[in-house]
Amino acid sequence: MANINGSEINASGKTVYEYLIENNYTPARVAVELNGEILSKTKFNDTIINENDTLEIVGFVGGG
Amino acid sequence: MSLNKEQEMRYSRHFVLKEIGLSGQKKLLSSSVLVIGAGAIGSAAIIYLASAGIGTLGIADFDKVDLSNLQRQVIHRNNRTGMYKTESAALSVSELNPDVNVIVHNSGVNPDNIDEMIKKYDFILDCTDRFETKFLINDACVIAKKPYCHAGVVRFTGQVMTYVPQKGPCLRCLLGYIPAAEDTQYCSEVGVIGAATGVIGSIQALEAIKYILGIGQLLCGKILSFDGLNINIRISNISVNDPECKVCGIRPSIFSVRENTNEYKIPVK
Ligand SMILES: [Zn+2]
């Protein structure tokens, strides 16, 4: 299990990119913090979510 | 600075707040805030900053009032279509509070004028509607070490965060670069409801006021995400900046927005 936005979620083994797509995020407009550090968008594809990882995912919108 | 009788009446509800009081009101009256974008979010922010007695209010926007704006851009009026949004907003402010000195910037912001514009203000609000402008404001403020509050809204949802130098990540830390057009939602395409922009703009005004007064907690190192349709509010704590950030990281590569204009154009996928 990984802790994602405060909930225990079974996402281990997936890449961050796969998790974002499965959960209807647009990766280009998302900020991800993994275990206390900001994860660059260029690393979404080859970063695998491990057991006990803590992720914070924030979607951004551009309107105003 | 001493307050006149009318001001004593006008701000009497501030005086009873121990966080503001007479001395806080004087601070507000001698402060300056720049609101970039007099659209939907900007409408709410401008109204609350003006009513609170921010002494100098800059309003930057290149656009003119259109009938399709009035469903959400509550600072404008039916008889002002075709007028510059800055001029229309300035009119509303003068009707609300004559204490406020409004400075209009009809050109909006661009890489050539933003550095000079933001210099004069204590705090800046990004109430614009495009990521290109949001990155421009972010980078210019980070380089000039200016505190500012970012926000965005589409449909029923939005986000707010405040940047204060050395107090947390900037927008570029979080998103890296401007999303491509196909990854961006525009209000004209997906819609937007005024009441949601009002919530976000009000929070931005509150951030500016708290910063000026030095009270409470700011949304530094925190992103507030608001979903008005399902009433979900989440505060995401992301308190450490990205060491690889091109503008505030360990080895920054952007030292001037004017010399990096390509950074403020939508990338082609
Ligand atoms: Zn940064």
XYZ file of C-alpha atoms and ligand atoms in Angstrom:
334
model
C 0.000 0.000 0.000
C 1.051 3.570 -0.687
C -0.287 6.666 1.019
C -1.685 8.889 -1.728
C -3.282 12.209 -0.727
C -3.885 10.824 2.736
C -5.502 7.520 1.728
C -3.980 4.047 1.783
C -4.103 2.902 -1.850
C -2.930 -0.271 -3.525
C -0.776 1.205 -6.267
C 2.553 -0.555 -5.715
C 4.327 -1.562 -8.923
C 2.617 1.023 -11.085
C 4.515 3.968 -12.481
C 3.453 7.403 -11.338
C 2.379 8.108 -14.928
C 0.160 4.990 -15.025
C -1.436 5.900 -11.715
C -2.154 9.462 -12.896
C -3.746 8.279 -16.151
C -5.861 5.622 -14.365
C -7.153 8.307 -12.010
C -8.028 10.831 -14.718
C -5.264 13.299 -13.977
C -3.635 15.228 -16.828
C 0.081 14.622 -16.087
C 1.112 17.924 -17.702
C -0.948 19.847 -15.133
C -0.073 17.831 -12.054
C 2.464 18.388 -9.302
C 3.657 15.248 -7.503
C 5.524 15.108 -4.241
C 7.050 11.698 -3.524
C 8.329 11.029 -0.008
C 8.821 14.714 0.723
C 10.463 15.727 -2.567
C 8.947 17.206 -5.708
C 9.025 14.645 -8.541
C 9.844 16.236 -11.889
C 7.292 15.629 -14.659
C 10.092 14.121 -16.746
C 10.371 11.317 -14.175
C 6.677 10.324 -14.023
C 7.204 7.588 -16.637
C 10.028 5.718 -14.952
C 9.219 6.216 -11.296
C 7.565 3.145 -9.805
C 5.338 3.475 -6.754
C 6.723 1.277 -3.962
C 5.204 -0.109 -0.753
C 4.909 2.568 1.953
C 5.594 5.456 -0.429
C 3.856 8.716 0.421
C 2.574 10.732 -2.500
C 0.793 14.054 -2.721
C -0.779 14.719 -6.103
C -2.135 18.173 -6.939
C -3.909 19.045 -10.162
C -3.639 22.616 -11.458
C -6.061 24.478 -13.679
C -5.214 27.564 -15.673
C -8.455 29.523 -15.953
C -9.303 32.688 -14.174
C -1.326 59.130 9.322
C -4.601 59.860 11.135
C -8.013 58.632 10.049
C -10.919 60.974 9.369
C -14.440 60.506 10.772
C -15.673 58.748 7.642
C -12.752 56.304 7.737
C -13.397 55.607 11.417
C -16.936 54.557 10.471
C -15.936 52.712 7.324
C -13.314 50.522 9.002
C -14.988 50.196 12.421
C -15.412 46.415 12.007
C -11.687 46.115 11.355
C -10.891 48.076 14.506
C -12.602 45.485 16.693
C -10.588 42.664 15.135
C -7.566 42.289 17.372
C -5.568 41.147 14.314
C -6.198 44.457 12.521
C -7.199 47.354 14.769
C -6.274 50.967 14.042
C -2.592 50.234 13.455
C -3.432 47.403 11.011
C -5.832 49.660 9.134
C -3.096 52.260 8.747
C -0.825 49.538 7.349
C -3.488 48.539 4.825
C -4.055 52.161 3.791
C -0.357 52.646 3.165
C 0.114 49.340 1.311
C 0.030 48.563 -2.398
C -1.243 45.441 -4.167
C -1.123 44.650 -7.881
C -3.948 42.509 -9.271
C -3.009 41.041 -12.650
C -6.188 40.060 -14.493
C -9.499 41.870 -13.944
C -11.562 38.843 -14.927
C -13.533 36.504 -12.703
C -11.012 35.761 -9.938
C -9.703 39.323 -10.133
C -13.230 40.741 -9.681
C -13.608 39.159 -6.261
C -10.039 39.943 -5.223
C -10.287 43.614 -6.270
C -13.631 44.169 -4.513
C -12.380 42.759 -1.200
C -9.016 44.521 -1.360
C -10.723 47.826 -2.159
C -13.335 47.474 0.568
C -10.610 46.610 3.094
C -8.861 49.887 2.312
C -5.719 48.832 0.452
C -4.268 52.270 -0.250
C -2.901 51.648 -3.723
C -4.440 49.064 -5.999
C -2.804 48.313 -9.345
C -5.022 46.605 -11.906
C -3.421 45.103 -15.018
C -5.410 43.724 -17.957
C -5.297 44.267 -21.731
C -8.834 42.995 -22.344
C -12.160 44.788 -22.718
C -15.488 43.972 -21.071
C -17.628 41.569 -23.094
C -21.216 40.508 -22.420
C -20.027 36.887 -21.976
C -17.871 38.040 -19.019
C -20.719 39.287 -16.873
C -21.948 35.833 -15.776
C -18.931 35.721 -13.428
C -16.823 38.904 -13.601
C -18.810 40.735 -10.962
C -16.765 43.927 -10.908
C -17.976 44.898 -14.384
C -21.418 46.227 -15.368
C -23.851 45.743 -18.198
C -23.353 49.266 -19.558
C -19.570 48.909 -19.710
C -19.131 46.426 -22.556
C -16.285 47.528 -24.789
C -14.601 49.454 -21.964
C -11.139 48.391 -20.786
C -11.555 45.968 -17.866
C -9.053 48.048 -15.913
C -11.136 51.207 -16.383
C -14.356 49.404 -15.517
C -12.773 47.893 -12.389
C -11.385 51.314 -11.414
C -14.896 52.800 -11.699
C -16.344 50.118 -9.411
C -13.558 50.659 -6.893
C -14.084 54.426 -6.851
C -17.811 53.895 -6.236
C -17.031 51.518 -3.378
C -14.165 53.223 -1.564
C -12.683 56.644 -2.398
C -9.724 55.902 -0.101
C -8.247 53.597 -2.742
C -5.864 55.027 -5.312
C -6.196 52.854 -8.441
C -3.400 52.575 -10.989
C -4.504 51.030 -14.283
C -2.142 49.079 -16.514
C -4.042 48.676 -19.800
C -1.256 46.756 -21.473
C -1.594 43.767 -19.154
C 1.731 42.055 -18.411
C 4.364 40.801 -20.857
C 8.054 39.890 -20.542
C 9.031 43.478 -21.423
C 6.933 45.377 -18.894
C 6.411 43.058 -15.921
C 9.685 43.704 -14.060
C 9.094 47.450 -13.978
C 5.411 47.008 -13.044
C 5.755 44.648 -10.075
C 8.600 46.681 -8.519
C 6.224 49.281 -7.112
C 3.932 46.897 -5.231
C 4.127 45.115 -1.871
C 2.172 42.034 -2.983
C 0.946 40.681 -6.306
C -2.069 38.573 -7.208
C -2.069 36.343 -10.270
C -5.711 36.373 -11.387
C -4.928 35.606 -15.034
C -6.504 32.890 -17.144
C -3.559 31.300 -18.969
C -0.589 29.205 -17.871
C 1.782 31.270 -20.047
C 0.978 34.399 -18.035
C 1.012 32.462 -14.758
C 4.569 31.258 -15.450
C 5.604 34.775 -16.494
C 4.253 36.241 -13.240
C 5.829 33.424 -11.212
C 9.280 33.819 -12.705
C 9.241 37.627 -12.580
C 8.160 37.576 -8.914
C 10.696 34.896 -7.934
C 13.524 36.797 -9.656
C 12.452 40.115 -8.067
C 11.940 38.380 -4.678
C 8.319 39.590 -4.616
C 5.640 37.714 -2.687
C 2.642 36.770 -4.789
C -0.441 34.584 -4.743
C -1.181 32.185 -7.602
C -4.666 30.948 -8.471
C -6.575 29.197 -11.230
C -10.198 28.146 -11.752
C -12.135 26.201 -14.382
C -15.594 24.643 -14.110
C -16.321 24.316 -10.357
C -12.717 23.772 -9.247
C -9.650 25.822 -8.537
C -6.406 26.131 -6.615
C -4.576 28.820 -4.655
C -1.025 29.015 -3.345
C 1.182 31.802 -2.066
C 4.843 32.270 -2.869
C 7.057 34.112 -0.423
C 10.833 33.989 -1.047
C 12.524 31.175 0.934
C 9.170 29.992 2.317
C 8.323 27.152 -0.075
C 8.098 26.127 -3.708
C 7.156 28.335 -6.647
C 4.815 27.394 -9.486
C 7.761 26.333 -11.657
C 9.024 24.016 -8.900
C 5.653 22.300 -8.988
C 4.829 22.166 -12.705
C 8.236 22.592 -14.361
C 7.004 24.117 -17.594
C 3.841 25.386 -19.289
C 1.409 22.584 -20.216
C 0.801 22.076 -23.946
C -2.441 23.506 -25.348
C -4.099 20.069 -25.603
C -3.406 19.475 -21.907
C -4.986 22.767 -20.879
C -8.653 23.445 -20.208
C -9.941 26.873 -21.160
C -13.003 28.388 -19.506
C -14.451 29.149 -22.948
C -14.331 25.429 -23.748
C -15.114 23.680 -20.459
C -17.048 26.444 -18.699
C -16.686 28.120 -15.335
C -19.098 29.205 -12.622
C -18.731 32.631 -11.051
C -19.315 31.612 -7.461
C -16.284 29.263 -7.597
C -14.051 32.038 -8.944
C -15.378 34.240 -6.141
C -14.244 31.751 -3.491
C -10.748 31.586 -4.959
C -10.434 35.357 -5.505
C -11.581 36.004 -1.938
C -8.905 33.664 -0.601
C -6.300 35.546 -2.639
C -7.454 38.877 -1.188
C -7.200 37.348 2.283
C -3.656 36.154 1.565
C -2.623 39.688 0.495
C -4.194 41.248 3.593
C -2.583 38.699 5.949
C 0.807 39.189 4.296
C 0.616 42.976 4.659
C -0.469 42.738 8.295
C 1.857 39.849 9.144
C -0.965 37.862 10.723
C -2.132 34.246 10.618
C -0.856 31.553 8.277
C -0.212 31.948 4.559
C -0.593 29.298 1.861
C 3.191 29.074 1.536
C 4.336 25.518 0.966
C 0.665 24.619 0.774
C -1.715 24.356 -2.143
C -5.413 24.766 -1.447
C -7.530 22.792 -3.923
C -11.217 23.639 -4.035
C -13.914 21.505 -5.626
C -17.131 23.469 -5.361
C -19.286 20.834 -7.046
C -18.655 18.159 -4.424
C -17.467 20.511 -1.672
C -14.030 19.057 -1.256
C -11.244 21.237 0.042
C -7.757 19.796 0.375
C -4.604 21.474 1.608
C -1.562 19.754 0.104
C 1.600 20.410 2.056
C 4.513 20.630 -0.368
C 6.928 22.666 1.644
C 10.315 22.053 0.016
C 11.180 23.658 -3.320
C 12.594 21.684 -6.261
C 16.399 21.975 -6.242
C 16.272 21.622 -10.037
C 13.806 24.507 -10.488
C 14.992 26.744 -13.335
C 14.122 29.913 -11.453
C 14.533 29.186 -7.709
C 16.634 25.980 -7.676
C 20.281 25.417 -6.789
C 21.513 26.201 -10.322
C 18.866 28.477 -11.816
C 19.007 29.196 -15.555
C 16.351 31.910 -15.788
C 17.622 35.217 -14.424
C 15.469 37.512 -16.548
C 12.032 36.976 -18.080
C 12.826 39.428 -20.864
C 15.752 37.297 -21.997
C 13.764 34.038 -21.867
C 10.571 34.910 -23.749
C 10.339 31.367 -25.162
C 9.600 30.135 -21.633
C 6.276 31.995 -21.764
C 4.910 30.457 -24.935
C 2.804 27.304 -25.098
C 5.082 24.377 -25.951
C 4.249 22.344 -29.047
C 4.020 18.636 -28.241
Zn 10.861 27.241 -8.110
